[in-house]
């Protein structure tokens, strides 16, 4: 029998036939209702509609709220360090800056705060302060150089003129408005901090032509130029803040007088350090 079986297997290999598999028929598989999930869900979540919601193990970034801009949205104190926070204050063009500079040349007219109330900018103050720094350093260097050459004395460049000018103008246009902001808030007459930065920044524009005219080697002329520039700058600031500060009560006059005298003090410091040539 063993030899007969081996012969039958060899015949199947040679002929290449495969044994037939019995068909078990149609098998019905029934799942319990408790294990089924309704798909798609009846309610939409996030930005994905109910008919196209991804499975739970997919990337859920599509279901998060989409911002209208590509920049990350930050809140709290983190907004202070975001560039997007300061973009509206630089949204001005050349015509806007020149139009606001005209108010500084006519300080008695007022109207600067009303002009910039809806859109105070920081571009103008930054540009004016930066220009003042380079003008002060270049004019001061040129004046001292000419004075030394006329008297045939050796001249050395003073790098401290640049750093001192930067500290003076940037510091003044930052610290003084900040201090005034706290004072007005204390007297229940608060003003916008950016509005004060804008006002004080533009108030320094008159010192740019004053510095250029200081090349004239006449001491009395330099005193006159310094006085006129300081008076115009002080009048511009005080006149534009007077109407707002009157809400502080009977002490409004002292506040305006302090603002006026502080601008004159700035002009006096500029005269002593930048408008005076010592050989």
C-alpha positions as a Markdown table, in Angstrom:
| # | Residue | x | y | z |
|---|---|---|---|---|
| 1 | Unk | 0.0 | 0.0 | 0.0 |
| 2 | Unk | 2.8 | 2.4 | 0.7 |
| 3 | Unk | 4.2 | 2.1 | -2.8 |
| 4 | Unk | 0.7 | 2.6 | -4.2 |
| 5 | Unk | 0.3 | 5.9 | -2.3 |
| 6 | Unk | 3.7 | 7.2 | -3.5 |
| 7 | Unk | 2.7 | 6.3 | -7.0 |
| 8 | Unk | -0.6 | 8.3 | -6.7 |
| 9 | Unk | 1.2 | 11.4 | -5.4 |
| 10 | Unk | 3.8 | 11.2 | -8.2 |
| 11 | Unk | 1.0 | 11.0 | -10.7 |
| 12 | Unk | -0.6 | 14.2 | -9.2 |
| 13 | Unk | 2.7 | 16.1 | -9.4 |
| 14 | Unk | 3.3 | 15.1 | -12.9 |
| 15 | Unk | -0.2 | 15.9 | -14.1 |
| 16 | Unk | -0.1 | 19.3 | -12.2 |
| 17 | Unk | -3.6 | 18.9 | -10.8 |
| 18 | Unk | -4.6 | 20.5 | -7.4 |
| 19 | Unk | -7.0 | 18.9 | -5.1 |
| 20 | Unk | -10.4 | 20.8 | -5.0 |
| 21 | Unk | -11.4 | 22.7 | -1.9 |
| 22 | Unk | -14.9 | 22.4 | -0.7 |
| 23 | Unk | -16.9 | 25.6 | -0.8 |
| 24 | Unk | -18.2 | 26.4 | 2.7 |
| 25 | Unk | -20.9 | 28.6 | 1.3 |
| 26 | Unk | -21.9 | 32.2 | 2.2 |
| 27 | Unk | -20.9 | 33.1 | 5.8 |
| 28 | Unk | -22.8 | 35.8 | 7.5 |
| 29 | Unk | -21.0 | 37.8 | 10.2 |
| 30 | Unk | -23.0 | 39.8 | 12.6 |
| 31 | Unk | -21.6 | 42.7 | 14.7 |
| 32 | Unk | -23.1 | 43.9 | 17.9 |
| 33 | Unk | -24.8 | 47.3 | 17.7 |
| 34 | Unk | -22.8 | 48.6 | 20.7 |
| 35 | Unk | -19.5 | 48.4 | 18.9 |
| 36 | Unk | -20.6 | 50.4 | 15.8 |
| 37 | Unk | -19.8 | 54.1 | 15.3 |
| 38 | Unk | -21.8 | 56.6 | 13.3 |
| 39 | Unk | -19.8 | 58.0 | 10.4 |
| 40 | Unk | -19.8 | 60.7 | 9.4 |
| 41 | Unk | -20.6 | 62.4 | 12.7 |
| 42 | Unk | -23.8 | 64.4 | 13.0 |
| 43 | Unk | -22.1 | 67.6 | 14.1 |
| 44 | Unk | -19.2 | 69.5 | 12.5 |
| 45 | Unk | -16.1 | 70.4 | 14.6 |
| 46 | Unk | -13.6 | 73.0 | 13.8 |
| 47 | Unk | -13.1 | 74.0 | 10.2 |
| 48 | Unk | -13.9 | 70.5 | 8.9 |
| 49 | Unk | -17.5 | 69.9 | 7.8 |
| 50 | Unk | -19.5 | 67.0 | 9.0 |
| 51 | Unk | -19.1 | 65.1 | 5.7 |
| 52 | Unk | -15.3 | 65.3 | 5.6 |
| 53 | Unk | -14.1 | 65.0 | 9.1 |
| 54 | Unk | -10.7 | 63.2 | 9.4 |
| 55 | Unk | -10.4 | 60.2 | 11.6 |
| 56 | Unk | -9.3 | 60.7 | 15.2 |
| 57 | Unk | -5.7 | 59.6 | 14.6 |
| 58 | Unk | -5.2 | 62.1 | 11.8 |
| 59 | Unk | -3.5 | 65.5 | 12.0 |
| 60 | Unk | -5.9 | 67.8 | 13.9 |
| 61 | Unk | -4.3 | 71.0 | 12.6 |
| 62 | Unk | -7.1 | 71.5 | 10.1 |
| 63 | Unk | -9.6 | 71.6 | 12.9 |
| 64 | Unk | -7.9 | 74.6 | 14.6 |
| 65 | Unk | -9.1 | 78.1 | 14.0 |
| 66 | Unk | -7.4 | 79.7 | 11.0 |
| 67 | Unk | -6.0 | 83.2 | 11.4 |
| 68 | Unk | -6.6 | 85.8 | 8.7 |
| 69 | Unk | -2.9 | 86.5 | 8.5 |
| 70 | Unk | 0.2 | 84.3 | 8.3 |
| 71 | Unk | 1.7 | 85.8 | 11.5 |
| 72 | Unk | 1.3 | 83.9 | 14.8 |
| 73 | Unk | -1.3 | 85.3 | 17.1 |
| 74 | Unk | 0.0 | 86.2 | 20.5 |
| 75 | Unk | -1.6 | 87.6 | 23.6 |
| 76 | Unk | -0.7 | 89.3 | 26.8 |
| 77 | Unk | 2.8 | 90.7 | 27.3 |
| 78 | Unk | 4.0 | 88.7 | 24.3 |
| 79 | Unk | 2.3 | 91.2 | 22.0 |
| 80 | Unk | 4.8 | 93.8 | 23.2 |
| 81 | Unk | 7.7 | 91.9 | 21.5 |
| 82 | Unk | 5.7 | 91.2 | 18.3 |
| 83 | Unk | 6.5 | 93.3 | 15.2 |
| 84 | Unk | 2.8 | 93.2 | 14.2 |
| 85 | Unk | 2.0 | 95.2 | 17.3 |
| 86 | Unk | 4.0 | 98.2 | 16.1 |
| 87 | Unk | 3.1 | 98.0 | 12.4 |
| 88 | Unk | 0.1 | 100.4 | 12.6 |
| 89 | Unk | 2.3 | 103.1 | 14.1 |
| 90 | Unk | 4.6 | 103.1 | 11.0 |
| 91 | Unk | 1.7 | 103.0 | 8.5 |
| 92 | Unk | 2.4 | 106.5 | 7.1 |
| 93 | Unk | 3.9 | 107.9 | 3.9 |
| 94 | Unk | 6.0 | 110.9 | 3.1 |
| 95 | Unk | 3.1 | 113.2 | 2.6 |
| 96 | Unk | 1.7 | 112.4 | 6.1 |
| 97 | Unk | 5.0 | 113.1 | 7.8 |
| 98 | Unk | 5.5 | 116.4 | 5.9 |
| 99 | Unk | 2.0 | 117.5 | 6.7 |
| 100 | Unk | 2.6 | 116.9 | 10.4 |
| 101 | Unk | 6.0 | 118.6 | 10.3 |
| 102 | Unk | 4.2 | 121.8 | 9.1 |
| 103 | Unk | 2.4 | 122.0 | 12.4 |
| 104 | Unk | 5.8 | 122.3 | 14.2 |
| 105 | Unk | 6.8 | 125.3 | 12.1 |
| 106 | Unk | 3.5 | 127.1 | 13.1 |
| 107 | Unk | 3.3 | 126.2 | 16.8 |
| 108 | Unk | 0.6 | 128.8 | 17.7 |
| 109 | Unk | -2.0 | 127.2 | 15.3 |
| 110 | Unk | -2.4 | 124.0 | 17.3 |
| 111 | Unk | -4.5 | 121.1 | 15.9 |
| 112 | Unk | -1.7 | 118.6 | 15.9 |
| 113 | Unk | -3.3 | 116.3 | 18.4 |
| 114 | Unk | -6.6 | 116.4 | 16.5 |
| 115 | Unk | -4.7 | 115.6 | 13.3 |
| 116 | Unk | -3.0 | 112.6 | 14.8 |
| 117 | Unk | -5.6 | 111.5 | 17.2 |
| 118 | Unk | -6.8 | 108.6 | 15.0 |
| 119 | Unk | -3.4 | 107.6 | 13.6 |
| 120 | Unk | -0.4 | 108.6 | 15.8 |
| 121 | Unk | 2.8 | 107.4 | 14.2 |
| 122 | Unk | 6.2 | 106.5 | 15.5 |
| 123 | Unk | 8.0 | 106.7 | 12.2 |
| 124 | Unk | 8.2 | 110.5 | 12.2 |
| 125 | Unk | 9.7 | 110.7 | 15.7 |
| 126 | Unk | 12.2 | 108.0 | 15.0 |
| 127 | Unk | 13.2 | 109.6 | 11.7 |
| 128 | Unk | 13.5 | 113.1 | 13.3 |
| 129 | Unk | 15.6 | 111.8 | 16.3 |
| 130 | Unk | 17.9 | 109.8 | 14.1 |
| 131 | Unk | 18.4 | 112.7 | 11.7 |
| 132 | Unk | 19.1 | 115.0 | 14.7 |
| 133 | Unk | 21.8 | 112.6 | 15.9 |
| 134 | Unk | 23.7 | 112.5 | 12.6 |
| 135 | Unk | 23.2 | 116.3 | 12.0 |
| 136 | Unk | 24.4 | 117.1 | 15.5 |
| 137 | Unk | 27.5 | 114.9 | 15.2 |
| 138 | Unk | 28.4 | 116.0 | 11.6 |
| 139 | Unk | 27.8 | 119.8 | 12.2 |
| 140 | Unk | 29.5 | 119.7 | 15.6 |
| 141 | Unk | 32.5 | 117.9 | 14.1 |
| 142 | Unk | 32.7 | 120.3 | 11.1 |
| 143 | Unk | 32.4 | 123.4 | 13.3 |
| 144 | Unk | 35.1 | 122.3 | 15.7 |
| 145 | Unk | 37.3 | 121.3 | 12.8 |
| 146 | Unk | 37.1 | 124.7 | 11.1 |
| 147 | Unk | 37.7 | 126.5 | 14.4 |
| 148 | Unk | 40.8 | 124.5 | 15.1 |
| 149 | Unk | 42.1 | 125.0 | 11.5 |
| 150 | Unk | 41.6 | 128.7 | 11.6 |
| 151 | Unk | 43.7 | 128.9 | 14.8 |
| 152 | Unk | 46.2 | 126.4 | 13.3 |
| 153 | Unk | 45.7 | 124.0 | 16.2 |
| 154 | Unk | 45.7 | 120.2 | 16.1 |
| 155 | Unk | 42.2 | 118.7 | 15.8 |
| 156 | Unk | 41.0 | 115.3 | 17.1 |
| 157 | Unk | 37.7 | 113.7 | 16.3 |
| 158 | Unk | 35.4 | 113.3 | 19.3 |
| 159 | Unk | 33.4 | 110.0 | 19.0 |
| 160 | Unk | 31.6 | 110.9 | 22.2 |
| 161 | Unk | 29.6 | 113.5 | 20.3 |
| 162 | Unk | 27.7 | 110.8 | 18.5 |
| 163 | Unk | 27.0 | 108.7 | 21.5 |
| 164 | Unk | 26.0 | 111.7 | 23.6 |
| 165 | Unk | 23.6 | 112.9 | 21.0 |
| 166 | Unk | 22.0 | 109.5 | 20.6 |
| 167 | Unk | 21.5 | 109.2 | 24.4 |
| 168 | Unk | 20.1 | 112.8 | 24.6 |
| 169 | Unk | 17.5 | 112.7 | 21.8 |
| 170 | Unk | 16.4 | 109.1 | 22.1 |
| 171 | Unk | 16.3 | 109.3 | 25.9 |
| 172 | Unk | 14.4 | 112.6 | 25.9 |
| 173 | Unk | 11.7 | 111.5 | 23.4 |
| 174 | Unk | 11.2 | 108.3 | 25.4 |
| 175 | Unk | 11.5 | 109.2 | 29.1 |
| 176 | Unk | 9.8 | 112.6 | 29.1 |
| 177 | Unk | 6.5 | 111.4 | 27.4 |
| 178 | Unk | 6.5 | 108.4 | 29.7 |
| 179 | Unk | 6.8 | 110.6 | 32.8 |
| 180 | Unk | 4.1 | 113.0 | 31.5 |
| 181 | Unk | 1.9 | 110.0 | 30.8 |
| 182 | Unk | 2.1 | 108.9 | 34.4 |
| 183 | Unk | 1.5 | 112.5 | 35.7 |
| 184 | Unk | -1.6 | 112.9 | 33.6 |
| 185 | Unk | -2.9 | 109.6 | 34.7 |
| 186 | Unk | -2.4 | 110.6 | 38.3 |
| 187 | Unk | -4.4 | 113.8 | 37.8 |
| 188 | Unk | -7.2 | 111.8 | 36.1 |
| 189 | Unk | -6.5 | 113.4 | 32.7 |
| 190 | Unk | -4.9 | 110.4 | 30.9 |
| 191 | Unk | -3.6 | 110.7 | 27.4 |
| 192 | Unk | -2.4 | 108.0 | 25.0 |
| 193 | Unk | 1.2 | 107.1 | 25.4 |
| 194 | Unk | 1.8 | 106.7 | 21.7 |
| 195 | Unk | 0.2 | 110.1 | 21.2 |
| 196 | Unk | 2.7 | 111.7 | 23.5 |
| 197 | Unk | 5.6 | 109.9 | 21.8 |
| 198 | Unk | 4.4 | 111.2 | 18.5 |
| 199 | Unk | 3.9 | 114.8 | 19.8 |
| 200 | Unk | 7.3 | 115.0 | 21.5 |
| 201 | Unk | 9.1 | 113.4 | 18.6 |
| 202 | Unk | 7.8 | 115.9 | 16.1 |
| 203 | Unk | 8.5 | 118.8 | 18.5 |
| 204 | Unk | 12.2 | 118.2 | 18.0 |
| 205 | Unk | 12.1 | 118.9 | 14.3 |
| 206 | Unk | 12.9 | 122.6 | 14.6 |
| 207 | Unk | 16.3 | 121.8 | 16.1 |
| 208 | Unk | 17.4 | 120.3 | 12.8 |
| 209 | Unk | 17.6 | 123.6 | 10.9 |
| 210 | Unk | 18.8 | 125.3 | 14.1 |
| 211 | Unk | 21.8 | 122.9 | 14.2 |
| 212 | Unk | 22.5 | 123.6 | 10.5 |
| 213 | Unk | 22.5 | 127.4 | 11.1 |
| 214 | Unk | 25.0 | 126.9 | 14.0 |
| 215 | Unk | 27.8 | 126.8 | 11.5 |
| 216 | Unk | 27.8 | 130.6 | 11.5 |
| 217 | Unk | 30.7 | 131.6 | 13.7 |
| 218 | Unk | 28.9 | 134.2 | 15.7 |
| 219 | Unk | 28.1 | 133.4 | 19.3 |
| 220 | Unk | 25.2 | 135.8 | 19.6 |
| 221 | Unk | 23.7 | 134.4 | 16.5 |
| 222 | Unk | 23.9 | 130.9 | 17.9 |
| 223 | Unk | 22.2 | 132.0 | 21.1 |
| 224 | Unk | 19.4 | 133.6 | 19.1 |
| 225 | Unk | 18.9 | 130.5 | 17.0 |
| 226 | Unk | 18.9 | 128.3 | 20.1 |
| 227 | Unk | 16.3 | 130.5 | 21.8 |
| 228 | Unk | 14.0 | 130.7 | 18.8 |
| 229 | Unk | 14.1 | 126.9 | 18.3 |
| 230 | Unk | 13.5 | 126.2 | 22.0 |
| 231 | Unk | 10.6 | 128.6 | 22.1 |
| 232 | Unk | 8.9 | 127.2 | 19.0 |
| 233 | Unk | 9.4 | 123.6 | 20.3 |
| 234 | Unk | 8.1 | 124.4 | 23.8 |
| 235 | Unk | 5.1 | 126.4 | 22.4 |
| 236 | Unk | 4.2 | 123.6 | 20.0 |
| 237 | Unk | 4.1 | 121.0 | 22.9 |
| 238 | Unk | 2.3 | 123.2 | 25.4 |
| 239 | Unk | -0.2 | 124.6 | 23.0 |
| 240 | Unk | -1.3 | 121.1 | 21.8 |
| 241 | Unk | -1.5 | 119.7 | 25.3 |
| 242 | Unk | -3.2 | 122.6 | 27.0 |
| 243 | Unk | -6.8 | 121.8 | 26.0 |
| 244 | Unk | -6.3 | 118.2 | 27.2 |
| 245 | Unk | -4.5 | 119.1 | 30.4 |
| 246 | Unk | -7.2 | 121.6 | 31.5 |
| 247 | Unk | -9.3 | 118.5 | 32.5 |
| 248 | Unk | -6.8 | 118.0 | 35.4 |
| 249 | Unk | -8.3 | 120.9 | 37.3 |
| 250 | Unk | -6.7 | 124.0 | 38.7 |
| 251 | Unk | -3.2 | 122.5 | 38.5 |
| 252 | Unk | -3.3 | 122.4 | 34.7 |
| 253 | Unk | -1.3 | 125.6 | 34.5 |
| 254 | Unk | 1.6 | 124.2 | 36.5 |
| 255 | Unk | 1.7 | 121.1 | 34.3 |
| 256 | Unk | 1.7 | 123.2 | 31.1 |
| 257 | Unk | 4.4 | 125.5 | 32.5 |
| 258 | Unk | 6.5 | 122.6 | 33.5 |
| 259 | Unk | 6.2 | 121.2 | 29.9 |
| 260 | Unk | 7.2 | 124.5 | 28.5 |
| 261 | Unk | 10.2 | 125.0 | 30.7 |
| 262 | Unk | 11.4 | 121.5 | 30.1 |
| 263 | Unk | 11.6 | 122.1 | 26.4 |
| 264 | Unk | 13.5 | 125.3 | 27.0 |
| 265 | Unk | 15.9 | 123.4 | 29.2 |
| 266 | Unk | 16.6 | 121.0 | 26.3 |
| 267 | Unk | 17.4 | 123.9 | 24.0 |
| 268 | Unk | 19.8 | 125.3 | 26.7 |
| 269 | Unk | 21.6 | 121.9 | 27.0 |
| 270 | Unk | 21.9 | 121.8 | 23.2 |
| 271 | Unk | 23.4 | 125.2 | 23.2 |
| 272 | Unk | 26.0 | 124.4 | 25.8 |
| 273 | Unk | 27.1 | 121.1 | 24.4 |
| 274 | Unk | 26.4 | 121.3 | 20.6 |
| 275 | Unk | 26.2 | 125.0 | 19.7 |
| 276 | Unk | 29.3 | 126.0 | 21.7 |
| 277 | Unk | 32.8 | 125.6 | 20.1 |
| 278 | Unk | 35.8 | 125.4 | 22.3 |
| 279 | Unk | 39.3 | 125.4 | 20.9 |
